[in-house]
Each structure stands twice: as C-alpha cells, then as structure tokens.
Short mmCIF file of C-alpha atoms and ligand atoms in Angstrom, two decimals:
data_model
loop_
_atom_site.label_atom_id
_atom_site.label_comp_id
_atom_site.label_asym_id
_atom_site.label_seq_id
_atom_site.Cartn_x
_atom_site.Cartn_y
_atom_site.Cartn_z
CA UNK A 1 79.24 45.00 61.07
CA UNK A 2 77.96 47.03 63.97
CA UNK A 3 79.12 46.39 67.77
CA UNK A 4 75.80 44.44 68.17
CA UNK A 5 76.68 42.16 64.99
CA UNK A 6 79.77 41.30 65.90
CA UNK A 7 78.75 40.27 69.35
CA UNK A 8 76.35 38.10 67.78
CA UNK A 9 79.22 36.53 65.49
CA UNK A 10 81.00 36.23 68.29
CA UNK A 11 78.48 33.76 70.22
CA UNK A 12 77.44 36.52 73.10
CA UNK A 13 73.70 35.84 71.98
CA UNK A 14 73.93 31.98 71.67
CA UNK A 15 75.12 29.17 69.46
CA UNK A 16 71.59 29.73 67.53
CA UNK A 17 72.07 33.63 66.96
CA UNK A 18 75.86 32.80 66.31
CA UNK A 19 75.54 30.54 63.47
CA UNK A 20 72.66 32.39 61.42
CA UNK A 21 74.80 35.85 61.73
CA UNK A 22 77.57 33.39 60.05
CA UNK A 23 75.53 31.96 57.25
CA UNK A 24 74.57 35.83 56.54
CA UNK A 25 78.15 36.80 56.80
CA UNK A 26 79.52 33.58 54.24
CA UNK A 27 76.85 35.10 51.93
CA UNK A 28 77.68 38.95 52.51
CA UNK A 29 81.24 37.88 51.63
CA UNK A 30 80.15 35.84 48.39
CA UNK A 31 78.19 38.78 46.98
CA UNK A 32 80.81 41.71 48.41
CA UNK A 33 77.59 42.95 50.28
CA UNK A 34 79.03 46.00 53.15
CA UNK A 35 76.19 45.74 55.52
CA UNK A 36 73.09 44.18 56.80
CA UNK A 37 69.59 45.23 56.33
CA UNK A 38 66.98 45.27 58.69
CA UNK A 39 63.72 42.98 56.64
CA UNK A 40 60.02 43.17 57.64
CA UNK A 41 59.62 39.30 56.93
CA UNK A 42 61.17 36.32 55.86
CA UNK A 43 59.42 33.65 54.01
CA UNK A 44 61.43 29.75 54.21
CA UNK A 45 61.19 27.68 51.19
CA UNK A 46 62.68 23.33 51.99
CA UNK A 47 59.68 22.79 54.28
CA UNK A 48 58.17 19.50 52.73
CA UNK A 49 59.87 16.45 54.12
CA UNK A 50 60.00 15.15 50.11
CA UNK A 51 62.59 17.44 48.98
CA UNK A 52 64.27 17.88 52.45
CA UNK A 53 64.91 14.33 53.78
CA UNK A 54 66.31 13.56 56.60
CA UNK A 55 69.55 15.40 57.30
CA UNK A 56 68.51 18.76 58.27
CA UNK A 57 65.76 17.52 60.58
CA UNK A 58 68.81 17.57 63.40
CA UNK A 59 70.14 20.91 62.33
CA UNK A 60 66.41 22.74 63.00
CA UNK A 61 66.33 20.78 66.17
CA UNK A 62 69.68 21.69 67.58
CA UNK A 63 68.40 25.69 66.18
CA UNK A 64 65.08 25.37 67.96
CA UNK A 65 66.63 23.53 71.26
CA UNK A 66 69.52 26.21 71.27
CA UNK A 67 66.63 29.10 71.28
CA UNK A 68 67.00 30.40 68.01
CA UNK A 69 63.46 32.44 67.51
CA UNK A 70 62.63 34.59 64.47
CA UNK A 71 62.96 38.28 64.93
CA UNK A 72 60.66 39.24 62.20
CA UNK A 73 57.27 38.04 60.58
CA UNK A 74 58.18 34.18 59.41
CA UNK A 75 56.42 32.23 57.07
CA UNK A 76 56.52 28.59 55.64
CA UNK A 77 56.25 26.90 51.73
CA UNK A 78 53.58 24.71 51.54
CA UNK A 79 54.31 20.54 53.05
CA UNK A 80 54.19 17.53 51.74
CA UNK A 81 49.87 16.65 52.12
CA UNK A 82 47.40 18.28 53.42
CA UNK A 83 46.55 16.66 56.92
CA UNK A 84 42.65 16.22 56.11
CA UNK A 85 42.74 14.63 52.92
CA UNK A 86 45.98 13.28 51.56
CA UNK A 87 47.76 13.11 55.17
CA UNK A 88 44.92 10.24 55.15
CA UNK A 89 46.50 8.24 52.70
CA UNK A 90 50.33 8.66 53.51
CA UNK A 91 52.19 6.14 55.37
CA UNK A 92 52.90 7.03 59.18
CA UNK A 93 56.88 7.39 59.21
CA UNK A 94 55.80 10.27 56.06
CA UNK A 95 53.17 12.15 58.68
CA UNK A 96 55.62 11.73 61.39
CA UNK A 97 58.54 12.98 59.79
CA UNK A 98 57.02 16.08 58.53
CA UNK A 99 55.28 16.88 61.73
CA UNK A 100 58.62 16.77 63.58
CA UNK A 101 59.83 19.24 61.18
CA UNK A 102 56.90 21.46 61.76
CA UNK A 103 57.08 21.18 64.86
CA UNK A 104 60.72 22.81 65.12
CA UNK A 105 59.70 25.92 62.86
CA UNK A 106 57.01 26.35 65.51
CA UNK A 107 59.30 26.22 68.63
CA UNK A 108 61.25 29.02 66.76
CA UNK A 109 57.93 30.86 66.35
CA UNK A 110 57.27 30.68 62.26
CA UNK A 111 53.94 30.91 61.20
CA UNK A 112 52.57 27.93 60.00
CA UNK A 113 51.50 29.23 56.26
CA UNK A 114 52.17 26.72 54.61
CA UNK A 115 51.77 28.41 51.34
CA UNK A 116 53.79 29.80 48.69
CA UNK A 117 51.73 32.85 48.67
CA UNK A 118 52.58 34.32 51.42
CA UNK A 119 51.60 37.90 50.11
CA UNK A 120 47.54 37.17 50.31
CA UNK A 121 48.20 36.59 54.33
CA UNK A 122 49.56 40.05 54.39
CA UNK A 123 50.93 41.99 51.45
CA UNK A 124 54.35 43.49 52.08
CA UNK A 125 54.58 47.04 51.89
CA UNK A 126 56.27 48.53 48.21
CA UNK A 127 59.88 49.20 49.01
CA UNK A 128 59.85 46.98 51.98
CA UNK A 129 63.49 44.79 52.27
CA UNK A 130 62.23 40.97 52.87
CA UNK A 131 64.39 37.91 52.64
CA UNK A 132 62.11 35.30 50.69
CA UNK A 133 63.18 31.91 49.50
CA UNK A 134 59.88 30.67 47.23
CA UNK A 135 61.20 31.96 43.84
CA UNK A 136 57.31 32.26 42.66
CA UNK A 137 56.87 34.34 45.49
CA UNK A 138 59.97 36.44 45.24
CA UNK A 139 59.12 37.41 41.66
CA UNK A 140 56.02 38.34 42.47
CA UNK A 141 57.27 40.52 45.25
CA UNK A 142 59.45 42.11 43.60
CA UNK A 143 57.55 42.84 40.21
CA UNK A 144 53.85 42.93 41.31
CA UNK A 145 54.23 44.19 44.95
CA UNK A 146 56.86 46.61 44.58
CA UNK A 147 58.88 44.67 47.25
CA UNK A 148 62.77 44.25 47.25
CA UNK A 149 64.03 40.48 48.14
CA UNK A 150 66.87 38.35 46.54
CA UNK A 151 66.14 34.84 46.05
CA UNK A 152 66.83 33.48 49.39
CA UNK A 153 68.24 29.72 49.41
CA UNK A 154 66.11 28.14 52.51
CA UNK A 155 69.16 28.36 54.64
CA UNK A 156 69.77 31.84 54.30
CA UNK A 157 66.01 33.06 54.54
CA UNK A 158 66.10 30.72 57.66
CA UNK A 159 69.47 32.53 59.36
CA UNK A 160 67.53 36.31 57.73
CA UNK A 161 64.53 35.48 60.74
CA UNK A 162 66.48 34.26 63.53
CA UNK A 163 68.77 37.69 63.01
CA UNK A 164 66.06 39.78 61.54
CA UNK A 165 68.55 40.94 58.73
CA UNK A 166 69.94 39.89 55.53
CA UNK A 167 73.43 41.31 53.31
CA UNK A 168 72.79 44.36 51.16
CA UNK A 169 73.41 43.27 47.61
CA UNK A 170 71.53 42.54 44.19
CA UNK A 171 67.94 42.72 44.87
CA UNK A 172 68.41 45.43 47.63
CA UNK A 173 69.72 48.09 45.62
CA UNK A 174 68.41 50.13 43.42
CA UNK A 175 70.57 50.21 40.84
CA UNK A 176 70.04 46.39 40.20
CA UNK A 177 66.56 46.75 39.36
CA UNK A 178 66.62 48.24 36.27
CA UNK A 179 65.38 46.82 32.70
CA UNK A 180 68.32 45.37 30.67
CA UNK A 181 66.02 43.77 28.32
CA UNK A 182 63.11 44.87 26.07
CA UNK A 183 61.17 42.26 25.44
CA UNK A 184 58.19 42.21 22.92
CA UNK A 185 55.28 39.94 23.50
CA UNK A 186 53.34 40.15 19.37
CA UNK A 187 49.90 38.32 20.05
CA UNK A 188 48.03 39.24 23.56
CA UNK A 189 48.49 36.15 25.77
CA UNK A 190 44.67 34.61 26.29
CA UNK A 191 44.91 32.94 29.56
CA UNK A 192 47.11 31.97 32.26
CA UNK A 193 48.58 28.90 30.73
CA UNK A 194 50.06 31.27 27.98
CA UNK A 195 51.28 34.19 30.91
CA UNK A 196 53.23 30.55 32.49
CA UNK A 197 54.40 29.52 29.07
CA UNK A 198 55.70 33.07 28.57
CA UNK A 199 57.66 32.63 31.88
CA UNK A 200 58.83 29.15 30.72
CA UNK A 201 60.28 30.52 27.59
CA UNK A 202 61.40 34.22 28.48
CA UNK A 203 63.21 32.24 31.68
CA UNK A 204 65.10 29.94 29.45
CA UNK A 205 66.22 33.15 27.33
CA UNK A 206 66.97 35.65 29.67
CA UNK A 207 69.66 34.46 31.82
CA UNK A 208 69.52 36.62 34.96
CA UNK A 209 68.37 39.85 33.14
CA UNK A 210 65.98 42.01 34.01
CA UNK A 211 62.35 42.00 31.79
CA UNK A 212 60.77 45.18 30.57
CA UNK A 213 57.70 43.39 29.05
CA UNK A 214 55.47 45.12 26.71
CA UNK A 215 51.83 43.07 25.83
CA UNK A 216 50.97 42.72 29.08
CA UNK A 217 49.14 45.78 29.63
CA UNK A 218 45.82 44.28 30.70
CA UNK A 219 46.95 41.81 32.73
CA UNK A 220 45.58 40.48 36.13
CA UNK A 221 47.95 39.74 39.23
CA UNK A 222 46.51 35.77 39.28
CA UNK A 223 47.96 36.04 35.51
CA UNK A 224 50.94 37.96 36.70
CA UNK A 225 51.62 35.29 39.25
CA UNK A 226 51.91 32.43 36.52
CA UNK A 227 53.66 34.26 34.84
CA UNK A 228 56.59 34.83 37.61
CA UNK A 229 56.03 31.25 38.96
CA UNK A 230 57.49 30.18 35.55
CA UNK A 231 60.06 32.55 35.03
CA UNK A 232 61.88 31.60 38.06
CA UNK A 233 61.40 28.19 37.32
CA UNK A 234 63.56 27.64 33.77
CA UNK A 235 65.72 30.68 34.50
CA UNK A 236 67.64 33.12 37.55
CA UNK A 237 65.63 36.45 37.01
CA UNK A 238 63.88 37.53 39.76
CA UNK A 239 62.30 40.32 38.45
CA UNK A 240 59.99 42.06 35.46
CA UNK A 241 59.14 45.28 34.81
CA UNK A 242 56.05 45.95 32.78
CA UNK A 243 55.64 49.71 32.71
CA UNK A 244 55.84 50.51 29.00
CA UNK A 245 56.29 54.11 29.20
CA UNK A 246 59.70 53.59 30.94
CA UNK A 247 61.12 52.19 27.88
CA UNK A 248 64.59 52.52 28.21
CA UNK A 249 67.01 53.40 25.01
CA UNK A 250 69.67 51.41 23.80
CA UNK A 251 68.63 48.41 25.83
CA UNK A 252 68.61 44.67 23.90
CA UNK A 253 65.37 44.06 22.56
CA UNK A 254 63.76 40.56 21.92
CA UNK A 255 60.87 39.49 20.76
CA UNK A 256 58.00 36.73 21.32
CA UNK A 257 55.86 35.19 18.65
CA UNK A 258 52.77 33.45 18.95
CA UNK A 259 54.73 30.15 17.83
CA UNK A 260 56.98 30.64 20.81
CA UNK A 261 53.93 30.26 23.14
CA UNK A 262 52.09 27.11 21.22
CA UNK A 263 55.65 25.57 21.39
CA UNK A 264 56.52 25.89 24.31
CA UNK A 265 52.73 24.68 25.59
CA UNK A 266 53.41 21.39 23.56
CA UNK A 267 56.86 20.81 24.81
CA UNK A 268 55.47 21.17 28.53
CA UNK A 269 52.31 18.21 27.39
CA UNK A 270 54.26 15.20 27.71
CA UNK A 271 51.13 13.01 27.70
CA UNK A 272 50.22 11.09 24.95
CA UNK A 273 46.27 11.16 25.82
CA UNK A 274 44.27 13.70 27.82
CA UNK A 275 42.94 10.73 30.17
CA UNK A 276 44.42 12.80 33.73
CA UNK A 277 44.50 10.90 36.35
CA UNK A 278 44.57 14.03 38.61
CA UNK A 279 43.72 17.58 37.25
CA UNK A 280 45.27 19.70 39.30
CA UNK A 281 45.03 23.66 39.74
CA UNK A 282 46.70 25.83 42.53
CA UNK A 283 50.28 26.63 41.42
CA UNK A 284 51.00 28.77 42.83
CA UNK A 285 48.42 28.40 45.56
CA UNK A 286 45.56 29.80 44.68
CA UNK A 287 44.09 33.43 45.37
CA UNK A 288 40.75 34.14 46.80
CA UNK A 289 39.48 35.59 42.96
CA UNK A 290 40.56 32.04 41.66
CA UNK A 291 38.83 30.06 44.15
CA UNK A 292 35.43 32.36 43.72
CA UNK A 293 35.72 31.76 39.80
CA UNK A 294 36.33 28.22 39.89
CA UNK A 295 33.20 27.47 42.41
CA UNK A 296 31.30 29.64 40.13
CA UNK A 297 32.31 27.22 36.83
CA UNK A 298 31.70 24.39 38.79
CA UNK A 299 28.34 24.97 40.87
CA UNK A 300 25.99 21.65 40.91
CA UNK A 301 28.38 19.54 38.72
CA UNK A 302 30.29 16.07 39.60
CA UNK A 303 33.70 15.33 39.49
CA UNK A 304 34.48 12.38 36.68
CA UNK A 305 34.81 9.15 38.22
CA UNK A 306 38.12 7.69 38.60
CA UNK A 307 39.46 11.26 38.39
CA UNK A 308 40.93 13.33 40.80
CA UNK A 309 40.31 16.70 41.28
CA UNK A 310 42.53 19.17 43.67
CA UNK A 311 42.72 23.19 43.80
CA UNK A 312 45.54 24.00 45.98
CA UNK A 313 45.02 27.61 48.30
CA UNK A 314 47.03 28.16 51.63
CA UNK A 315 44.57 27.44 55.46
CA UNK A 316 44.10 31.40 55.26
CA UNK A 317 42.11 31.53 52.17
CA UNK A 318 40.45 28.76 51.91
CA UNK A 319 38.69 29.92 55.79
CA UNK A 320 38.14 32.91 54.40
CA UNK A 321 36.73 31.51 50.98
CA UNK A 322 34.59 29.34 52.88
CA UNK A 323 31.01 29.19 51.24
CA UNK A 324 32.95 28.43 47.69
CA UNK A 325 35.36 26.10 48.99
CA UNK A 326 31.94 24.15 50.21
CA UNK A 327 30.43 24.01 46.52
CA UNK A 328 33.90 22.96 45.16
CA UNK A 329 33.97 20.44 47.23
CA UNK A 330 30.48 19.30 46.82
CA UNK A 331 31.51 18.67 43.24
CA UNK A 332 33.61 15.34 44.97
CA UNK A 333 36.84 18.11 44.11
CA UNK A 334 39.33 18.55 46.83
CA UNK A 335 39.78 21.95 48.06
CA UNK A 336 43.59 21.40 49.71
CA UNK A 337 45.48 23.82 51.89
CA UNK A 338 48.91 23.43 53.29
CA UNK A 339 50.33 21.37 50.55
CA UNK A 340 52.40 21.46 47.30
CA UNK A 341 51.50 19.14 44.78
CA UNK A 342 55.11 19.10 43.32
CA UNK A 343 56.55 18.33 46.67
CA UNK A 344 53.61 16.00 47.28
CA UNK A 345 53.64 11.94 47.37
CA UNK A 346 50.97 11.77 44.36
CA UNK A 347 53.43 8.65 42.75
CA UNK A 348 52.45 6.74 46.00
CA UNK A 349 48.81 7.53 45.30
CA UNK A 350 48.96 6.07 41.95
CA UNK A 351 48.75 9.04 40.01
CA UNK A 352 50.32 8.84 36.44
CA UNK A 353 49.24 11.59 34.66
CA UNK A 354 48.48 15.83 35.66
CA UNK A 355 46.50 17.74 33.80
CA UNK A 356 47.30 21.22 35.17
CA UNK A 357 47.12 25.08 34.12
CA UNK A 358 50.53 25.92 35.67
CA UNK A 359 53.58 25.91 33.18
CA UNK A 360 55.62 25.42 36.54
CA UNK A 361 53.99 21.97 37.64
CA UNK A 362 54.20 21.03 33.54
CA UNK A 363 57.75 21.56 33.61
CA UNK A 364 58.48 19.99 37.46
CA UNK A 365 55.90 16.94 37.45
CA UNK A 366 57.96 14.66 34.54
CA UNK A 367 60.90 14.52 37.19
CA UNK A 368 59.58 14.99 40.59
CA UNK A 369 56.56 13.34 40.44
CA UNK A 370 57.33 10.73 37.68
CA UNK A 371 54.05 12.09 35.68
CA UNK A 372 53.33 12.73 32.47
CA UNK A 373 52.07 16.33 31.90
CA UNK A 374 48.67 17.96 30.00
CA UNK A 375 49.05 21.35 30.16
CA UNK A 376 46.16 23.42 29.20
CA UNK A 377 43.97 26.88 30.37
CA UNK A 378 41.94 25.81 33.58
CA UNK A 379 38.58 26.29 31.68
CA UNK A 380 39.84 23.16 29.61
CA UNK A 381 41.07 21.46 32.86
CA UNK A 382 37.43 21.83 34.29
CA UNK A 383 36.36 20.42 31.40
CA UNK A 384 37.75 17.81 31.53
CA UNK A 385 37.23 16.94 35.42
CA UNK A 386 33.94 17.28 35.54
CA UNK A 387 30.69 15.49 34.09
CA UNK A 388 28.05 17.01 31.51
FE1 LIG B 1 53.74 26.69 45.08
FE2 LIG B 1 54.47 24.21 44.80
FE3 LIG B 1 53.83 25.58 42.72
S1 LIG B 1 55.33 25.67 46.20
S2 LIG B 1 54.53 27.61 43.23
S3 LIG B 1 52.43 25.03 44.38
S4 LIG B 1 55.48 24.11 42.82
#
C-alpha cells in the first residue's frame, strides 16, 4: 500500500474512508492482488429494497452520516418501481423504504441511474480500469467496450467509489483476458432471444473460462448485450472474445448446435399457455435503437386488454428518446425508467405469467417473481401485446 493507503487503513481520513480501504484490502488479500488501481467509475449493483431488505439500510446510513463520498463517477442498478407508474401501486412502507435508501447513495454523491446500463449514460473509455457490480453490465464492458472490470459484489464496488480504487487482480490484467475456449456457434443465431439463450447455455458450460466465439460475426451490440446478460447469469465468465482471426491454437474447442438453442428456449418457457399477463421487454434496460424500433412496430396500435405491457430503459434514455417513448405509450404500453422488473413487486400486482425476450428474466422470474415464463423474440412478444 502507499503512505496515503495506509493512512486511510489506519482511520486518518475517517471511519467511512477507513472501512472501504478494509473491504478492498480483505478482497486484495483473497485474490493475492499487490496493489490498488486507480478506476474511472464504479457502478453499485443491491440497490432495490426487494433483494436488499432491511439490514444494510443502517450500514449506508452510518457510511453517508460518517462522510463517506465517492471519489470517482458512481452509478446505481435499477430500484424496485418506477415512481410514476408502479411506485403508484406499491404499498407506502415499500416507497418509503427504498427512498431512504436512495436517499443515502445521494448524500454520498452517486448518480441516481438507476439502470443497469450504465454505458449508454457515458461509455467508458477501452482499457479504462472500472469497478462494476451489474454482471450484465460488466460483460458487456469488458467484451463490447473494451473496458477492464471484475465482477464487483455491491459491497466492494461500493468501498471501490468511496476510495476511488479497487485490488489489481483477474479482470485487471492482461494476461487473464485471454481465450481459453473455442467455441463454435453452427446455425447463425436469428434474434436476440437466441444471442440470450446462447448465454444461458454457453454460461452453464463454461465455468469461468474465457469465450472466443465464432458465428457471431454480424452481430449488433443490443444482441451482444443479451447475449452477456445471460452468460453471467447461469455461469462466472465475465468475458467473450469474438474476434475470429485471433484464433488461438491448441485451445479446447466446443461446439453449439441449433438443438442446443431450441432447447434451451423451451427449458426457459415454463408456461403452459401463451396468455401473459405482463409482456415485458427491457432486460437489460433498453438502448435508444431498441426503443426507436419498438415505437416504430407499434405506431397507432392498442395494447390487449387485461394485458400489461412494460419496456424497461434507464431516466437518461427514455428523455432523450422522447417523441417514441410518447407513441409507445400511446399504445396504453408503459415506457418505465428506473426500475428492474426482476427486482420489482410484479407478484403484488397480480402478475402470474411474463412473456419476455430476455433469456435472463426467463431464467430469474420462476424464483424471484413466482412467474411462469414465455420466452420468445420481441417481434412475437409485440404480437402478442398488442391488438390487430
Ligand atoms: Fe437489468 Fe434487471 Fe435485467 S438489472 S439486466 S433489467 S434483471
């Protein structure tokens, strides 16, 4: 550690500094990392008061009250509702609680993102060192942006702002990004559902090695992006490469068939009938192409009745995508910023069954939203939300 460092660790710069430098330390030690590394942002993941309950509520107060402030560019995962629509519908104690947790981020001066795409606010520079804790988001910085981040735990990416640094190790170095596995994709993948059910099925296979992925030559970042999302959900990679034309020799090869993809699809459709109660599309949030293309499909139509329909997108995109966000929502869909549907109350609003194009709300909706699952391409999702 340098002289500065370990005047931190020692408690010269506050209880605040003091126990983030420790929490980096613990996790230096764990990974036999020799230094800290200055990041250029830090993105915090256990922001929804769903999945983080009570307990820590006092620990980010007793943070914020002891001055703790991030050092470096700080962003937030997506809440529980959005305030304008579901917020509506949510009991109090629910709005309170998350607003008090909000609230202490703030006093420590994160941004209030509230989105799991944190990389359409402001796209990290290739080679940059960030500390990022969405595992979505921290694929997609590594393997579409060019970006270096481990998967940060909430915790750590939390202590990584506060001291603007995070422990040198795995993601960091070079030598840990390299291709250990060729892997083979046989039949082009035709839409997004199949990049996610890729993910799904290359994540459950691939332990914590590193993709080279050939078939996916053509491939758009929205398709890259489910196809990340997914990975990191069934499986610890954080990374794939997709430049053919490194093929490395003498690596493992594996290959993916067709049947792969249709199987894993119907393993992630748990419903018995495509009657949605909610069709759902924004995981990850979606990008400003997505939202454009969906506004175009839907233009003049009506939602079913007795359906639901919500495209998820982070504040900053949906202002910017304001004219289309307006005919989505003329449709009786629900353009919603700020909010995770996974992390989300939907059980409370009585919904039973998603229809969705993400592989990663397939595979997280059975358990943390009690709902059965349609998975399908979003052109069959609209479809199937709207009239005529
Ligand atoms: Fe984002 Fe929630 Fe999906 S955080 S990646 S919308 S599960």
């Amino acid at each position: 550690m340098t002289r500065e460092e370990e005047q931190i660790y020692d408690g010269e710069f506050g209880w605040a500094n003091q126990v983030c430098m420790k929490i980096l330390v613990r996790l230096g030690e764990l990974f036999n990392a020799t230094r800290l590394i200055r990041i250029s942002s830090a993105h915090i993941s256990g922001v929804s008061y769903k999945t983080l309950g009570d307990a820590p509520i006092g620990f980010l107060k007793s943070l914020a009250d002891a001055n703790g402030k991030a050092k470096v560019k700080a962003t937030l995962n997506p809440q529980s509702f959005s305030p304008e629509y579901l917020g509506k519908k949510l009991p109090k104690n629910i709005r309170e609680k998350q607003f008090t947790i909000l609230e202490q981020f703030e006093r420590m001066g994160f941004t209030r993102s509230l989105t799991c795409t944190p990389y359409y606010l402001q796209r990290p520079e290739a080679g940059s060192h960030l500390a990022w804790a969405e595992s979505s988001a921290v694929v997609y910085a590594n393997s579409v942006l060019g970006a270096w981040t481990n998967r940060e735990g909430g915790p750590s990416a939390l202590a990584a702002a506060i001291i603007g640094k995070t422990p040198d190790y795995g993601m960091h170095m070079a030598g840990n990004r390299e291709p250990t596995i060729l892997v083979n994709v046989e039949k082009p993948l035709q839409n997004e559902t199949e990049f996610g059910a890729l993910g799904i099925h290359l994540g459950k296979i691939l332990g914590n090695k590193i993709p080279l992925i050939n078939g996916l030559k053509n491939a758009s970042e929205d398709s890259l992006k489910q196809l990340g999302a997914a990975l990191a959900t069934t499986g610890m990679t954080n990374m794939f490469r997709r430049d053919a034309s490194s093929e490395k020799r003498g690596i493992e090869k594996v290959s993916v068939e067709a049947e792969d993809i249709k199987r894993t699809i119907e393993g992630l459709s748990t419903a018995a009938r495509h009657e949605p109660d909610l069709v759902f599309i924004g995981c990850p949030h979606c990008s400003l192409d997505e939202i454009r293309h969906i506004a175009g499909e839907v233009e003049g139509k009506k939602v079913k009745q007795r359906t639901e329909c919500w495209v998820c997108t982070s504040r900053h995109n949906m202002e910017k995508a304001a004219d289309y966000v307006k005919i989505i929502e003329r449709t009786g869909a629900h353009v919603l910023a700020d909010m995770c549907t996974i992390v989300s109350w939907t059980e409370m609003l009585g919904i039973r069954t998603i229809m969705t194009n993400s592989a990663k709300t397939a595979y997280y909706a059975p358990t943390l939203n009690k709902a059965q699952t349609i998975l399908v391409p979003q052109e069959e999702c609209l479809k199937t939300a709207f009239k005529g």
